[in-house]
Each structure stands twice: as structure tokens, then as C-alpha cells.
XYZ file of C-alpha atoms in Angstrom:
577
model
C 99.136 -58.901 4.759
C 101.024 -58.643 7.325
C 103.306 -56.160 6.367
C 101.073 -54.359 5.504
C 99.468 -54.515 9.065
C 102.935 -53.839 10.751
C 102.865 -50.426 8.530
C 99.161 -49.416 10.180
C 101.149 -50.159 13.235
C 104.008 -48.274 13.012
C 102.685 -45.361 11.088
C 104.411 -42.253 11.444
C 107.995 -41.450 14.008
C 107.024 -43.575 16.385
C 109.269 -46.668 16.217
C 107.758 -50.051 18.205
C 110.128 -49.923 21.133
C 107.129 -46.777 21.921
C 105.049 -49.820 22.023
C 106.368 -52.087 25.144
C 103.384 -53.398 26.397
C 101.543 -54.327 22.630
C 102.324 -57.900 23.530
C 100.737 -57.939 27.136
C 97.164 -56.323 25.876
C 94.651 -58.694 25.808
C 93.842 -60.926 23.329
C 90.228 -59.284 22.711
C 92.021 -56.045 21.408
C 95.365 -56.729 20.554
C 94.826 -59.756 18.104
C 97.681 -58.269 15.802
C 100.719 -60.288 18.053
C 99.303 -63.782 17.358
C 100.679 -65.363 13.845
C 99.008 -68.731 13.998
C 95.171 -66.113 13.304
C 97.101 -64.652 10.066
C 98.723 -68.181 8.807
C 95.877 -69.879 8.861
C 93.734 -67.618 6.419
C 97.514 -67.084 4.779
C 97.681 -71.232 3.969
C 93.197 -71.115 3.457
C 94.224 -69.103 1.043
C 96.930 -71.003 -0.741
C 94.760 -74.063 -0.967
C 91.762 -71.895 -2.655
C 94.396 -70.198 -5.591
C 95.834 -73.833 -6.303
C 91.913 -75.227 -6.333
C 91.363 -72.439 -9.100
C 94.304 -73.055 -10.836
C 93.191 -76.959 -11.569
C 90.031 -76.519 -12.306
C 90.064 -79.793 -13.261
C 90.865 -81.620 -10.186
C 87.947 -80.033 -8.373
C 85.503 -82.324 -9.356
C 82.665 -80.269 -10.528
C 81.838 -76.539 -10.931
C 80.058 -76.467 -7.811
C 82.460 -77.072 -6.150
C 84.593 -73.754 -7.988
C 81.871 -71.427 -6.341
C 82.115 -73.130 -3.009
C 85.699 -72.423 -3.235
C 84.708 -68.828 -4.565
C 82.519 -68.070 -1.835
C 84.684 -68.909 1.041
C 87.839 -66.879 -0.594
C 84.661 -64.456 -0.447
C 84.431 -64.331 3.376
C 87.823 -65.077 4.091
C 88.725 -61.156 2.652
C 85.885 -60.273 4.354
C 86.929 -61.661 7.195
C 90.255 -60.163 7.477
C 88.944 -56.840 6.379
C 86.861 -57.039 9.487
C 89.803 -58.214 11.586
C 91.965 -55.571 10.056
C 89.336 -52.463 10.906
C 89.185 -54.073 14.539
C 93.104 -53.880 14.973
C 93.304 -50.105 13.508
C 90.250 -49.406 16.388
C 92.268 -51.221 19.034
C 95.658 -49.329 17.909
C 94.133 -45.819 17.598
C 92.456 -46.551 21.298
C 96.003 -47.216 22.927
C 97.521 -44.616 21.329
C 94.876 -41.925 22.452
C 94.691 -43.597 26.135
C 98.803 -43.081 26.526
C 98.369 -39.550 25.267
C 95.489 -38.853 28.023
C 98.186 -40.799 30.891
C 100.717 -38.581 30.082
C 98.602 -35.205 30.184
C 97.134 -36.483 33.540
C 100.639 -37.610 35.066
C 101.743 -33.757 33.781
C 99.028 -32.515 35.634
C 99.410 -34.641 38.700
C 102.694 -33.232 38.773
C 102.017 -29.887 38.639
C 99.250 -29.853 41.969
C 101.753 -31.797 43.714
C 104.213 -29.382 43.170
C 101.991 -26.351 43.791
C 101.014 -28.239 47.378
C 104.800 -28.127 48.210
C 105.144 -24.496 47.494
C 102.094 -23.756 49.201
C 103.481 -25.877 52.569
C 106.614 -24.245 52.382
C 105.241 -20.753 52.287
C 103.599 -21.763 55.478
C 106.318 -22.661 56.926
C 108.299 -19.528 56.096
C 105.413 -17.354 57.124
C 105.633 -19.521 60.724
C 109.186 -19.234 60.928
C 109.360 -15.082 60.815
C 106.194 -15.420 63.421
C 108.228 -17.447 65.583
C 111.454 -14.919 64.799
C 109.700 -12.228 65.313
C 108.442 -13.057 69.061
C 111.832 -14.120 70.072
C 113.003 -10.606 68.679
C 110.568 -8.745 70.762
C 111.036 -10.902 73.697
C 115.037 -10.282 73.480
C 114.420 -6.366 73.061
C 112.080 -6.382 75.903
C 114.312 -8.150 78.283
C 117.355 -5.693 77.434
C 114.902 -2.764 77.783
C 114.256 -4.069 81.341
C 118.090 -5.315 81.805
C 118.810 -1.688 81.032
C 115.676 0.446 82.238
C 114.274 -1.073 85.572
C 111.353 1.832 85.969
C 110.127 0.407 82.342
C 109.350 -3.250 83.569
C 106.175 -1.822 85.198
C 104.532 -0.306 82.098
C 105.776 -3.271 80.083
C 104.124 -5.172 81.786
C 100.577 -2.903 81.795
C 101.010 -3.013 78.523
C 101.020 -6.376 78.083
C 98.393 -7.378 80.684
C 96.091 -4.878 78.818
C 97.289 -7.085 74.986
C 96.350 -9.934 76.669
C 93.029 -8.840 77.936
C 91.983 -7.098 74.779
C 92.955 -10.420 73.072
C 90.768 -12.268 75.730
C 87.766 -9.722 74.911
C 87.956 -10.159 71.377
C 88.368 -13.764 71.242
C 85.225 -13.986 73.705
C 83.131 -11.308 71.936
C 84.661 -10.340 68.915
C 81.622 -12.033 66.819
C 78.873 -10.026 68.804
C 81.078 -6.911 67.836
C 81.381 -7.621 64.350
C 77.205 -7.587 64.362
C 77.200 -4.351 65.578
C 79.521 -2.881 62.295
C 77.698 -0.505 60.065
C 77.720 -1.465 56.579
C 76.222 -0.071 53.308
C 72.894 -2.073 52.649
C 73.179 -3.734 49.468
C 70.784 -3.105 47.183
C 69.233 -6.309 45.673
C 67.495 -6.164 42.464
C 64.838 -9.394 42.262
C 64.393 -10.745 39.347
C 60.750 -10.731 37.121
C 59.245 -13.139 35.617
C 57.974 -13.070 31.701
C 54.382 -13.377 31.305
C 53.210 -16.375 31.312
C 49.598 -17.380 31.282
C 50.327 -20.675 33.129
C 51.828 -18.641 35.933
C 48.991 -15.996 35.775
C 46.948 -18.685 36.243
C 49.191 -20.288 39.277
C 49.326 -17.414 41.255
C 45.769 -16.510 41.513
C 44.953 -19.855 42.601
C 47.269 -19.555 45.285
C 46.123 -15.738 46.242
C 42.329 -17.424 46.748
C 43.727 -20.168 48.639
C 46.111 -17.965 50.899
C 42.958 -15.017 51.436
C 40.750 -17.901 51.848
C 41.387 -18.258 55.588
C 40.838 -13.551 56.144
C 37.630 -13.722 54.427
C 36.609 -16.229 56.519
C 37.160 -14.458 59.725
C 35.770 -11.497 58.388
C 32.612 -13.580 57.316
C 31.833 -14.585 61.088
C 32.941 -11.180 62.207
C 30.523 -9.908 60.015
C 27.550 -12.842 60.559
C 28.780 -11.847 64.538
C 27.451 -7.806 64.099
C 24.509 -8.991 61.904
C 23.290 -11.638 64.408
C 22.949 -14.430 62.012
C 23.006 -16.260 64.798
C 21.356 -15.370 67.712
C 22.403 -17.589 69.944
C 25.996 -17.690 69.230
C 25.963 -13.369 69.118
C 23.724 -13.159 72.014
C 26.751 -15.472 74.028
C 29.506 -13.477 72.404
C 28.071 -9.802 73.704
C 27.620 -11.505 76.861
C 31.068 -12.739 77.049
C 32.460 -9.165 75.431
C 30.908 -6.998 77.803
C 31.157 -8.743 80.717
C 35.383 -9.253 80.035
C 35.144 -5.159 79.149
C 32.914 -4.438 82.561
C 35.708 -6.160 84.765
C 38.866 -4.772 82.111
C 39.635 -8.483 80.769
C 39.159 -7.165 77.193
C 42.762 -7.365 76.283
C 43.688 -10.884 77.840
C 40.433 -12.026 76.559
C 41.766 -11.369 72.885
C 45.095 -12.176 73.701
C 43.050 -16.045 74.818
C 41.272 -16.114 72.063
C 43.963 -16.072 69.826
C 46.420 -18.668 71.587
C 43.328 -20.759 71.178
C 43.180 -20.096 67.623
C 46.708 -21.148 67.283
C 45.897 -24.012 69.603
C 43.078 -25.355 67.096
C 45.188 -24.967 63.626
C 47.873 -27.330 65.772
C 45.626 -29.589 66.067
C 44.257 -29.262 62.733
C 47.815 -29.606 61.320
C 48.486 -32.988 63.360
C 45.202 -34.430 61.290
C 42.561 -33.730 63.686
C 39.290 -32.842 61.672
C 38.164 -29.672 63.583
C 35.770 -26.938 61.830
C 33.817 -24.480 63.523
C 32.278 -21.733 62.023
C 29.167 -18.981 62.357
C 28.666 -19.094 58.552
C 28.597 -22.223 56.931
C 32.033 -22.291 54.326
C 31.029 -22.681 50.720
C 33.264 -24.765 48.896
C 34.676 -22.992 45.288
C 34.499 -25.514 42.842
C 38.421 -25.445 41.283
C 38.483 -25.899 37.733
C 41.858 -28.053 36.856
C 44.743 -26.288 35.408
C 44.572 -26.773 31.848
C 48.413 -27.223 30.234
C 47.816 -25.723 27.024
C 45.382 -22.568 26.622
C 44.362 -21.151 22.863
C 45.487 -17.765 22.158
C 41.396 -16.965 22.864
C 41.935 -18.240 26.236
C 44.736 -16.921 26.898
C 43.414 -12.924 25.781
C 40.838 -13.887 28.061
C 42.239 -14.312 30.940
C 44.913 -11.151 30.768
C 41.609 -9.618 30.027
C 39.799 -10.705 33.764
C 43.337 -10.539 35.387
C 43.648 -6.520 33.759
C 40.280 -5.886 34.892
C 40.802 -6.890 38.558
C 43.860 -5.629 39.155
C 42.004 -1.915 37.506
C 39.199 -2.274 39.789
C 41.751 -3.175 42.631
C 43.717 -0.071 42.168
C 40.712 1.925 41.636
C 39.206 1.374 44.907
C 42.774 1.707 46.556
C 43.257 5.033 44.798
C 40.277 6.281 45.933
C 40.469 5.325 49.707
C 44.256 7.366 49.757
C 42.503 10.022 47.643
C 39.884 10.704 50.044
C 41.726 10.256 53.081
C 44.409 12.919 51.475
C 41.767 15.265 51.097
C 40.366 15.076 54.624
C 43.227 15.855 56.335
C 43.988 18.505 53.838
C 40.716 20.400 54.247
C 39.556 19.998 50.989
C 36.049 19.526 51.821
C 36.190 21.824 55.445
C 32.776 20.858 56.897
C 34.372 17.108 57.093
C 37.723 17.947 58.421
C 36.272 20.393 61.411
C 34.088 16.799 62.765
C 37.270 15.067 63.111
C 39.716 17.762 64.262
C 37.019 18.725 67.228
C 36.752 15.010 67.844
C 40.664 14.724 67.869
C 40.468 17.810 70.571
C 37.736 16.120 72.511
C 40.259 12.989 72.761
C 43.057 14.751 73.865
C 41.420 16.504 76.656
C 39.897 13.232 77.482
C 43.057 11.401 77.712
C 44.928 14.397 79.750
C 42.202 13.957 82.283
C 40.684 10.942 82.733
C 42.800 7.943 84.056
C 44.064 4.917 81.078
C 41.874 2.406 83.669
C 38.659 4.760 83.221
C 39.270 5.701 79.213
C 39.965 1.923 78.534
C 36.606 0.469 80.314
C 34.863 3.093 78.281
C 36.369 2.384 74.685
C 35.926 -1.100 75.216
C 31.816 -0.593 76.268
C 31.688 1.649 72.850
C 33.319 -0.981 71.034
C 30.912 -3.563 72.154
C 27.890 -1.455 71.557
C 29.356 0.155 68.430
C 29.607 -3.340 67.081
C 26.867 -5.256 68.284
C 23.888 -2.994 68.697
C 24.303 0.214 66.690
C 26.190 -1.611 63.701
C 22.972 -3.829 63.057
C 20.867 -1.085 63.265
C 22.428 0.803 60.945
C 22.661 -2.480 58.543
C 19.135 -3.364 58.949
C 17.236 0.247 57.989
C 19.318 2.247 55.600
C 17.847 5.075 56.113
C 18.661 5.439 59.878
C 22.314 5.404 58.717
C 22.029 7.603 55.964
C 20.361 10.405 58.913
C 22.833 9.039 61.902
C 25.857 7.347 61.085
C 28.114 10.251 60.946
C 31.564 8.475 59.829
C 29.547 7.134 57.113
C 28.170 10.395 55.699
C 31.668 11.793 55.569
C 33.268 9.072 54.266
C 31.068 9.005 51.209
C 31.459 12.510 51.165
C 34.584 13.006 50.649
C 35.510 13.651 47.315
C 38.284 11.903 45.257
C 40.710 13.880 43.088
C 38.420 12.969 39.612
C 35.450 14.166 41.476
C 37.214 17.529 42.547
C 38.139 18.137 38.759
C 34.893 17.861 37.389
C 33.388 20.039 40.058
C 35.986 22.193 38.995
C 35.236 22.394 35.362
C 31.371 22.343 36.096
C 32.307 25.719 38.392
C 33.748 27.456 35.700
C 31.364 25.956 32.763
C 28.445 27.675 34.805
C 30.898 31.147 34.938
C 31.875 31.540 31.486
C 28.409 30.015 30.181
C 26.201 33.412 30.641
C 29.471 35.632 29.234
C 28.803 33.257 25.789
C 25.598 33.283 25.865
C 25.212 36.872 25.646
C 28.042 37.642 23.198
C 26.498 34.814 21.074
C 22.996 36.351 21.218
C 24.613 39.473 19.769
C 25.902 37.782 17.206
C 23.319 36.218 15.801
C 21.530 37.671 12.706
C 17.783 37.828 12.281
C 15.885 35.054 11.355
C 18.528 32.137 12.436
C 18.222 30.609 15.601
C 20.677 29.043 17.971
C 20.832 25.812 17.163
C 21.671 26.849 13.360
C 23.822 28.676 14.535
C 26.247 26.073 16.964
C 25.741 23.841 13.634
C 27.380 26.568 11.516
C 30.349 26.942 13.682
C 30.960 23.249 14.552
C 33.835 21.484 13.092
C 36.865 19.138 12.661
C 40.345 19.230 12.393
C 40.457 20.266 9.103
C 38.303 22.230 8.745
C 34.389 22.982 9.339
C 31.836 19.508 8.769
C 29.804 20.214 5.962
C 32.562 22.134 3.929
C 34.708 18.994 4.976
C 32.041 16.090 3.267
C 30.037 18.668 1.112
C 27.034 18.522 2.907
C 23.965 21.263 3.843
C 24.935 23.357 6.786
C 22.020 22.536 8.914
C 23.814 18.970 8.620
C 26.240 18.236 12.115
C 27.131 15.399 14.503
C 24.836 14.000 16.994
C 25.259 14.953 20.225
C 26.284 11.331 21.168
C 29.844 11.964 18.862
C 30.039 15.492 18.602
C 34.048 14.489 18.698
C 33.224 11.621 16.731
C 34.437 7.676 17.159
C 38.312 6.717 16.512
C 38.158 3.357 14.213
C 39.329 1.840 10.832
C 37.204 1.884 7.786
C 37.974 -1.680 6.392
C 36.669 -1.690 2.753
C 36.826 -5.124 1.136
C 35.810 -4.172 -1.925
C 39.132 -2.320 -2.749
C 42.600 -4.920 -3.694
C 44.969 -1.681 -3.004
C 46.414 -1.899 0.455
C 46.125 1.966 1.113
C 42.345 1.695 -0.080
C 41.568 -1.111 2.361
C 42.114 0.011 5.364
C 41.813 3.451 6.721
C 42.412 5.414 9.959
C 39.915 8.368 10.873
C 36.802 9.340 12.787
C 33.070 8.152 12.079
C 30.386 10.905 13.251
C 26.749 9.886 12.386
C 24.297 13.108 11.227
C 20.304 13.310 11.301
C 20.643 12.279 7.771
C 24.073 10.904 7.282
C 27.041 8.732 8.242
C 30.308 10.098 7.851
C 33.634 8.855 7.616
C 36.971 11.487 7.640
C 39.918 9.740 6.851
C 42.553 11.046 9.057
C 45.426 10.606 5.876
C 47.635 13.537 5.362
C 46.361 13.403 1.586
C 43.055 13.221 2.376
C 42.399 17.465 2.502
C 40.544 17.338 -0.397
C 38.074 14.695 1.240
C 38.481 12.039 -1.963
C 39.266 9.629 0.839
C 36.033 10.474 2.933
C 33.083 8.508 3.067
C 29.532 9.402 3.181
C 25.983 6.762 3.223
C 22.969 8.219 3.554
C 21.079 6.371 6.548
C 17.814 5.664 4.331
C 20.482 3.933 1.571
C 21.806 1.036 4.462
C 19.989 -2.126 3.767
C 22.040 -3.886 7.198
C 23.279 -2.793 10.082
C 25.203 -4.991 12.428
C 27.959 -6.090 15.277
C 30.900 -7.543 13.390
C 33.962 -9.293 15.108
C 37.303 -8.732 12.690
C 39.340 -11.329 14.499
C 36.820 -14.557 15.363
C 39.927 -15.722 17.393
C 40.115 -13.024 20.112
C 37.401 -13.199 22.368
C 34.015 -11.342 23.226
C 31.627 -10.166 21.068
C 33.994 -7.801 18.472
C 34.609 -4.172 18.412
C 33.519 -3.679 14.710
C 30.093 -2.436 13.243
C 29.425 -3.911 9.533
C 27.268 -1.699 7.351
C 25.770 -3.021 4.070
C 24.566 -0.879 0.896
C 23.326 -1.234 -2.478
C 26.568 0.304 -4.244
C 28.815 -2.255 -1.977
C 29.404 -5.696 -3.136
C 30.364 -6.445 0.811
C 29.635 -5.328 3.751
C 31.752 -1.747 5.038
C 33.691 -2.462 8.339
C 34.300 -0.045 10.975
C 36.757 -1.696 13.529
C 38.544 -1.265 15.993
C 36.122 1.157 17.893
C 36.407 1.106 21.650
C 33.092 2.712 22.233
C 31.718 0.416 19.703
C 28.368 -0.713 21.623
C 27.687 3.477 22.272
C 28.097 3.684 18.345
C 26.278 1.089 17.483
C 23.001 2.142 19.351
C 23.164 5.939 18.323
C 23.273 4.868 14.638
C 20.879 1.720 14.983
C 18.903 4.189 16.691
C 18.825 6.795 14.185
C 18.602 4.480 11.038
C 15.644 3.249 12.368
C 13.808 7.233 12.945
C 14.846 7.565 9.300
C 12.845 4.024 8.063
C 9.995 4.963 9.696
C 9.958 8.647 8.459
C 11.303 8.108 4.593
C 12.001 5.441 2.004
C 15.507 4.976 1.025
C 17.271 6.221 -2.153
C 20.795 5.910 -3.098
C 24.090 6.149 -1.339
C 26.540 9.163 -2.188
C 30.718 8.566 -2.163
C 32.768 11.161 -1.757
């Protein structure tokens, strides 16, 4: 045994004089050194081979598998004792390894330290040589040339106070350097519904404290108090009578600031014309459904389209006032912008500010709640707000355009058209004949009588998806195309490329539909659906037209429709195409 522990040892070149400190490890790890712990299972195990070999002696057989057991757990034993010894050995070996690297690497700073200190001192020692060189070359200079000691000496009065200048403010100059700005990209964040939700919380709470000063400013020119407005106009126009209007602003906010100190040092101050009404906040949720989660990039989208919206129209408008789009509006303000001028060039600033700040007062107070309190005064008298809502916006422009030259070209058609026309057929016929789609004109397209053409309501017709779930075949279940509804008929045209000889179109009579209703493909997404399910006898299940963004408009001009034809005819049966 233990040879054969002295070759686990010594495995490999290594000879034990690589070993010198095996003996000195402690005991807990280094249990190999002792012989008395291998001699005494050595000699247990003597006595246990000479029990078995006289079985005799033993006594009884009990006592031959007593003698079998503990052999048993003596191996075991030393087993155990031999995989600790291998653990221990393997330990040392990798811990001198990991000494050595380190003392390598120890080395190698401390001899990159030295270099470094005696470059240092090389680069100070040609300093040092240098100076002396120049002070030895400057001395002969003078030694030889005694008209050069003067400008030497300039010339090194003005070093030393250029020196002095930078060292005192060199770091003020350096702010003054012109650099190119950098240009710093910041980084976006993915959509995330969490954060959606995070940040509008915290726009609320950080607009919360601008609506409410535009509340009382408001409850202020509406006199929701009387009181409190009746002691403000006071206070305004007596502070604009004497000229205090500017320092009494200037007061009034200091105070402000004065109150939110205290308010941030825990006093419990609140003041306020209109009472604050407290937003109940609904506690983030940590895990939204995919229906809540459409939902709210659905109210998010529709703010922010509303937001831009009205922001688009304010620059629109104010665009096209100053660039006489609508002239009647622009001459108001450029004779008011004269009328200013000359007013300013004449008047003194004392006299032209007591009178802005009476017309501010009154403007705000008095003529402001007028106007708010009978509409119809300010619709007659309120002249920025008739040209403000006058002014047009680049979509209203457009379809003023279009109307302009519908109502030109209009008469031209309607008298070539009238020529046109053969006896006996009237208009109407007429515009039915020559309507049609993209491939073609409608009733050639689903085989139909000519009178037959779309409503008025979809005279383009409604994009959607016919979803037939009759049909197994993927290209039969689902198609792409346009749904126009007739007087008589509701028409599908597939928009597939091998659909020109219309075996792929679909036409129901409206007296054959036995339901009609809303449908919702997706029951996970939210709102009521943007499908339309249509039942008939020669169906099994219900048709599906989804995906139709004008699906409530479609909905009502067929409902509406079907239900003229009910009351007029009874229904027969469908016809495919």
C-alpha cells in the first residue's frame, strides 16, 4: 500500500527533493508522512487473513462475518484515506504552480517600475544639462557681446512673465479654446409597456403643478371667486396705475418660491382658487396580457395623434398668416403691427408701459369674462378670435382647392355628358354603365345587370379579407380584395392575380342572408373586432370579412340595406361565382 501511495506521489519527472516542505504540511492534509496510520490497518489486517485462515479457532461463524465486515471498512477506509491524500497532493502541486506564476509576475512590475524611474531620471538629467548649456552660452554671449546683455535680459524678463501669466491664467485661457462640438448620439430605449406606463405617470405628475396655475388663472378671469378676483383687479390695477406691475410679478414669484421652501421643509401649506381634485392612481401592475398591453399602445398612439394634430395645426395656421394665405387676416395684424411701431417711436416706454399694463388688466378681467359668459358677443367682437379660427390649415386649403376646381370642371362634364347620352336612358343609368374596378367594369366583373353598381357609401369599395371556413385549402381560406354592397347584392372581388376570370369572386344576394353581425377574429386583441360575419343557407358557417378599418361604416350601409330588402321582398337563394 504504501508503495503504491509513494508512486501517486511521485508521479511523473518530478523527483521528491521537488517536495521539501511535504513533511511540514499539516497533519489535516498531508496524512501520507505518518507510518504508525498505515501500520496499524497494515497489522488489522494481518490479524483478519490469519482469523480466516483458522476458521476453526474463531469460535463460531459469527464471529467469521464480524471479521468480514471490519476487513470490509478497513478497505474502505483506506480507499477514503487514499482519495483524501491524491486531493491534498494535487492541491500543493497546483498552489506551487500559481506561487511561481505570481513571483514571475511580481518580478516583472518591479522591474518595469525601475525602468520607468530611471527614464525619469534620464529625462531630469538632460533638463538639468540642458539649462546649464544655455546658461554657459548665454554668459559667453555676454562675456563676448556686452550690447547683447540688455536684450537678453528683455527676453528673459518677458519668459518669465509669460510663464507667470500662464501659470496664473492659463486655465481661464484654455476655456476660451474653440473646439469642434461633439456630437452625442443618446441612446433609445425598446418598447416596453412597463416603461410606457412609467413615463406617463411621471408626465401627469410633473404637468400636474402648470395645470394648476393655469386652473386659478383661469377661475381668476372667470371670477369663480368674487372675492378673491375682485381683490386681485384691485391689487393689479392699482400696481399698473402707479407702474409696480413688473416688481409686483417679480414679488409674487419670490413668494412662490418662498412657499414651495417651506413646503419642501414639511410645512403643510395649500392655497388655491379652485379646489385640487385628487386623480385616483391605479397601481402599476407587473405583468400586463398581450390585450392590455395592445391597449394601452392603442390610448398612448391616440394621444400622442391628437397631440401632434393640434400642434400641426397651430404652426399650420400661424404659417399661413404671415404668409398671406388668407389676406383679409394678415392686413388686421400688419396695420396693427404699423399702429405699434408708430406708437412706440412716439410715445415714451413710461407712457406705453402704464397703458399695456391697464389693457392687460381689463383685457383679462373684464372683457375676457364677457366674452366667456355670452358666446355670441365673442363670435361678433372678439377679433383675434375670429381670425384665429379662421385661418385655414394646410388640409383645409387642399380641399378648398379641389372643391374650386370640382365646381370648374363640373359644368364642362355635365354638358359633354348630356351630349352623350342616347334617348330614353337617363343619367343615373348612365354613371352606372360607366362605373368600374380595376379590372375591369362591375357588372361585367361579377356578371350582374347593368343597372346593378356600388352604393354611394363604397363607391371605391372596403379593403378586407374574405375568411371562408368552409374551405380546408389555405389559398381558399383566406382572401385579399374589396367588398362593395349593391341595391340588390354583396360583392366580393378578390384582388388575386388569377382571379380575372372572377372564379374567385363572391356574390350573396341581400334577401338570401339569414344573419348579419359584428365579429371579432382575434378575441385576444381588444375592442369590439374589425370583422363583419355573414350567414347563408348554402354556408355551413358563417362568411368573415376582417380586417376592415372602416368596419362600423360597412356594417351600417349593409345592415341598412339588408333590412330595405326584408321589408320589400322575401328571400330566395344565394348565387357563387
Amino acid at each position: 500500500m504504501l508503495k503504491r501511495l509513494d508512486k501517486i506521489r511521485f508521479r511523473g519527472p518530478r523527483t521528491r527533493e521537488d517536495f521539501p516542505d511535504l513533511a511540514e504540511s499539516p497533519p489535516a492534509s498531508d496524512t501520507e508522512c505518518s507510518d504508525d496510520m498505515q501500520l496499524k490497518p497494515r497489522s488489522a489486517l494481518r490479524d483478519t487473513e490469519d482469523a480466516l485462515r483458522d476458521p476453526a479457532g474463531s469460535g463460531s461463524p459469527t464471529m467469521a462475518a464480524a471479521i468480514q465486515e471490519f476487513q470490509r471498512s478497513e478497505s474502505d477506509r483506506l480507499n477514503e484515506v487514499k482519495g483524501h491524500l491524491e486531493i491534498a497532493l494535487l492541491e500543493k502541486h497546483f498552489l506551487q504552480e500559481e506561487l511561481r506564476k505570481l513571483r514571475e509576475e511580481t518580478n516583472v512590475d518591479s522591474l518595469r517600475q525601475e525602468l520607468e524611474r530611471e527614464r525619469s531620471k534620464r529625462i531630469d538629467l538632460e533638463q538639468k544639462m540642458n539649462e546649464v548649456l544655455k546658461t554657459s552660452i548665454t554668459q559667453q554671449l555676454i562675456h563676448l557681446f556686452p550690447s547683447a546683455d540688455k536684450q537678453q535680459q528683455k527676453e528673459v524678463w518677458s519668459s518669465r512673465l509669460q510663464k507667470w501669466l500662464y501659470e496664473r491664467f492659463g486655465v481661464y485661457i484654455e476655456d476660451f479654446r474653440f473646439q469642434p462640438e461633439e456630437s452625442t448620439v443618446e441612446a433609445e430605449e425598446p418598447l416596453s409597456a412597463k416603461r410606457l406606463t412609467e413615463n406617463m405617470r411621471r408626465l401627469k405628475r410633473g404637468a400636474r403643478p402648470v395645470t394648476n396655475f393655469l386652473r386659478n388663472l383661469s377661475a381668476l378671469s372667470n371670477w369663480h371667486s368674487v372675492y378673491t378676483s375682485a381683490i386681485a383687479f384691485i391689487i393689479y390695477m392699482n400696481a399698473a396705475w402707479h407702474g409696480w406691475a413688473i416688481p409686483m410679478f417679480l414679488f409674487l414669484a419670490i413668494l412662490r418660491l418662498s412657499l414651495n421652501y417651506l413646503i419642501a421643509r414639511g410645512w403643510r401649506i395649500q392655497w388655491s382658487i379652485v379646489p385640487e381634485v385628487s386623480e385616483p392612481m391605479e397601481p402599476p401592475k407587473e405583468d400586463l396580457t398581450v390585450s392590455e398591453k395592445f391597449q394601452l399602445v392603442l390610448d398612448v398612439a391616440q394621444k400622442a395623434q391628437n397631440l401632434f394634430g393640434k400642434m400641426a395645426d397651430v404652426l399650420e395656421k400661424i404659417k399661413n398668416l404671415f404668409m398671406w394665405v388668407q389676406p383679409e387676416s394678415t392686413r388686421k395684424l400688419y396695420i396693427c403691427l404699423w399702429v405699434a411701431f408708430i406708437t412706440s417711436c412716439v410715445l415714451p416706454y413710461k407712457l406705453m408701459g402704464f397703458m399695456m399694463g391697464l389693457y392687460a388688466g381689463i383685457k383679462f378681467f373684464v372683457i375676457d369674462f364677457l366674452f366667456k359668459s355670452c358666446p355670441k358677443l365673442r363670435d361678433k367682437y372678439d377679433t383675434p378670435y375670429i381670425v384665429w379660427n379662421s385661418l385655414p390649415t394646410d388640409p383645409q386649403l387642399k380641399e378648398r382647392t379641389n372643391a374650386t376646381v370640382s365646381r370648374r370642371i363640373q359644368p364642362v362634364v355635365s354638358r359633354s355628358s348630356l351630349a352623350t347620352v342616347p334617348c330614353g336612358v337617363s343619367r343615373e343609368d348612365d354613371t352606372g354603365r360607366s362605373h368600374s374596378t380595376k379590372k375591369g367594369a362591375f357588372h361585367e366583373i361579377f356578371n350582374l345587370p347593368e343597372s346593378e353598381r356600388p352604393l354611394a357609401v363604397c363607391e371605391n369599395g372596403w379593403r378586407c379579407c374574405l375568411i371562408n371556413r368552409d374551405r380546408k385549402m389555405p389559398t381558399d381560406y383566406i382572401r385579399n380584395g374589396v367588398l362593395y354592397v349593391t341595391e340588390n347584392y354583396l360583392c366580393f372581388e378578390s384582388s388575386s392575380s388569377r382571379s380575372s376570370s372572377s372564379k374567385k369572386n363572391k356574390v350573396i344576394k341581400l334577401v338570401d342572408i339569414t344573419d348579419i353581425q359584428k365579429y371579432k377574429v382575434l378575441s385576444v386583441l381588444p375592442g369590439s373586432g374589425m370583422g363583419i360575419s355573414i350567414a347563408t343557407p348554402s354556408t355551413q358557417k358563417p362568411l368573415v370579412f376582417g380586417a376592415m378599418i372602416h368596419r362600423d361604416e360597412a356594417f351600417e350601409a349593409i345592415f341598412t340595406q339588408y333590412m330595405k330588402m326584408m321589408t320589400t321582398t322575401k328571400p330566395p337563394a344565394s348565387a357563387e361565382l
